[in-house]
Every structure is written in structure tokens, then in C-alpha cells.
Amino acid sequence: MRPLRALAHVRTGDKGDTSQVSVIAYDAADYPTLVRALTVERVRRHLSSLSVGSVQRYELPRLGALNFVLERALGGGVTRSVTLDAHGKTLGAQLLDLEIDDGTAG
């Protein structure tokens, strides 16, 4: 088990109350591990302390990336939220802490 940050980095964006988090493998060989480990349900559970609405996952194999669209994830929108740092950058950083099985355990 390793934190996701050992295999990938993230790019994020916010629009209204929706956040997008793209998880991008450092090495294309690790992309299948990301596809297997980062299911919609697993991402939703990992972010369960937040009141995220729907979560959609889009696979971008040629980029070695997964894009997650998180609806109702920003407390009404970045400019309306009363929570501190409820932006995509924070969600991306939290997601990078997720422990995943990368198949390297003996």
C-alpha cells in the first residue's frame, strides 16, 4: 500500500459548486493501477467528510489520467462557501493521501 501521491499528481479546477480533479500518472505503466484503484465509490468514500453530491469519472488513457467531476462539492461555490479552502486544490491534495494497492507488496 502506498499513497496515491507516489504514483500520480493532480490538477484541479472549480466552477460554481462543481470541482474537477484530474489524477495523472507519473508513469504510463501505472495508469491501469489508477483505473483499478480509483473507483467512483472509493473516491466518494475518501471524501465522505465533505458533502459531495454526484461523482463522475472519465478515463483518459492516452493522457494516463482520470478526471473526476464532483458536483455540489464546494459548499455552494467558492465565493459562497463558509468553509475555509473548499476549493479543488484542497480536494486534490486530500485525494492524494488515499492509500492504494499498487501491486508491489511481496
Tab-separated table of C-alpha atoms in Angstrom, residues 22-66:
chain	number	residue	atom	x	y	z
A	22	SER	CA	-7.671	15.097	-12.686
A	23	VAL	CA	-5.374	12.363	-11.411
A	24	ILE	CA	-2.405	11.936	-13.751
A	25	ALA	CA	0.032	9.028	-13.532
A	26	TYR	CA	3.702	9.944	-13.428
A	27	ASP	CA	4.408	6.783	-15.428
A	28	ALA	CA	2.022	5.421	-18.086
A	29	ALA	CA	2.663	1.910	-16.725
A	30	ASP	CA	0.821	2.929	-13.532
A	31	TYR	CA	-2.348	4.054	-15.318
A	32	PRO	CA	-4.044	0.605	-15.036
A	33	THR	CA	-3.447	0.722	-11.280
A	34	LEU	CA	-5.200	4.092	-11.111
A	35	VAL	CA	-8.145	2.771	-13.139
A	36	ARG	CA	-8.475	-0.227	-10.831
A	37	ALA	CA	-7.972	1.604	-7.528
A	38	LEU	CA	-9.807	4.895	-8.088
A	39	THR	CA	-13.412	3.922	-8.500
A	40	VAL	CA	-16.197	6.462	-8.095
A	41	GLU	CA	-17.258	4.758	-4.863
A	42	ARG	CA	-13.720	4.763	-3.458
A	43	VAL	CA	-13.277	8.468	-4.219
A	44	ARG	CA	-16.690	9.258	-2.702
A	45	ARG	CA	-15.811	7.311	0.479
A	46	HIS	CA	-12.428	9.018	0.757
A	47	LEU	CA	-14.094	12.435	0.543
A	48	SER	CA	-17.003	11.416	2.788
A	49	SER	CA	-16.248	14.124	5.352
A	50	LEU	CA	-17.432	16.591	2.708
A	51	SER	CA	-20.967	16.755	1.430
A	52	VAL	CA	-20.100	15.903	-2.168
A	53	GLY	CA	-23.092	15.251	-4.426
A	54	SER	CA	-22.574	13.126	-7.502
A	55	VAL	CA	-19.150	11.916	-8.603
A	56	GLN	CA	-18.424	11.067	-12.228
A	57	ARG	CA	-15.215	9.525	-13.544
A	58	TYR	CA	-13.861	9.963	-17.049
A	59	GLU	CA	-10.972	7.837	-18.290
A	60	LEU	CA	-8.291	9.478	-20.416
A	61	PRO	CA	-5.951	6.587	-21.260
A	62	ARG	CA	-3.890	8.469	-23.846
A	63	LEU	CA	-3.044	11.002	-21.152
A	64	GLY	CA	-2.675	8.395	-18.404
A	65	ALA	CA	-5.288	10.284	-16.411
A	66	LEU	CA	-8.663	10.019	-14.725
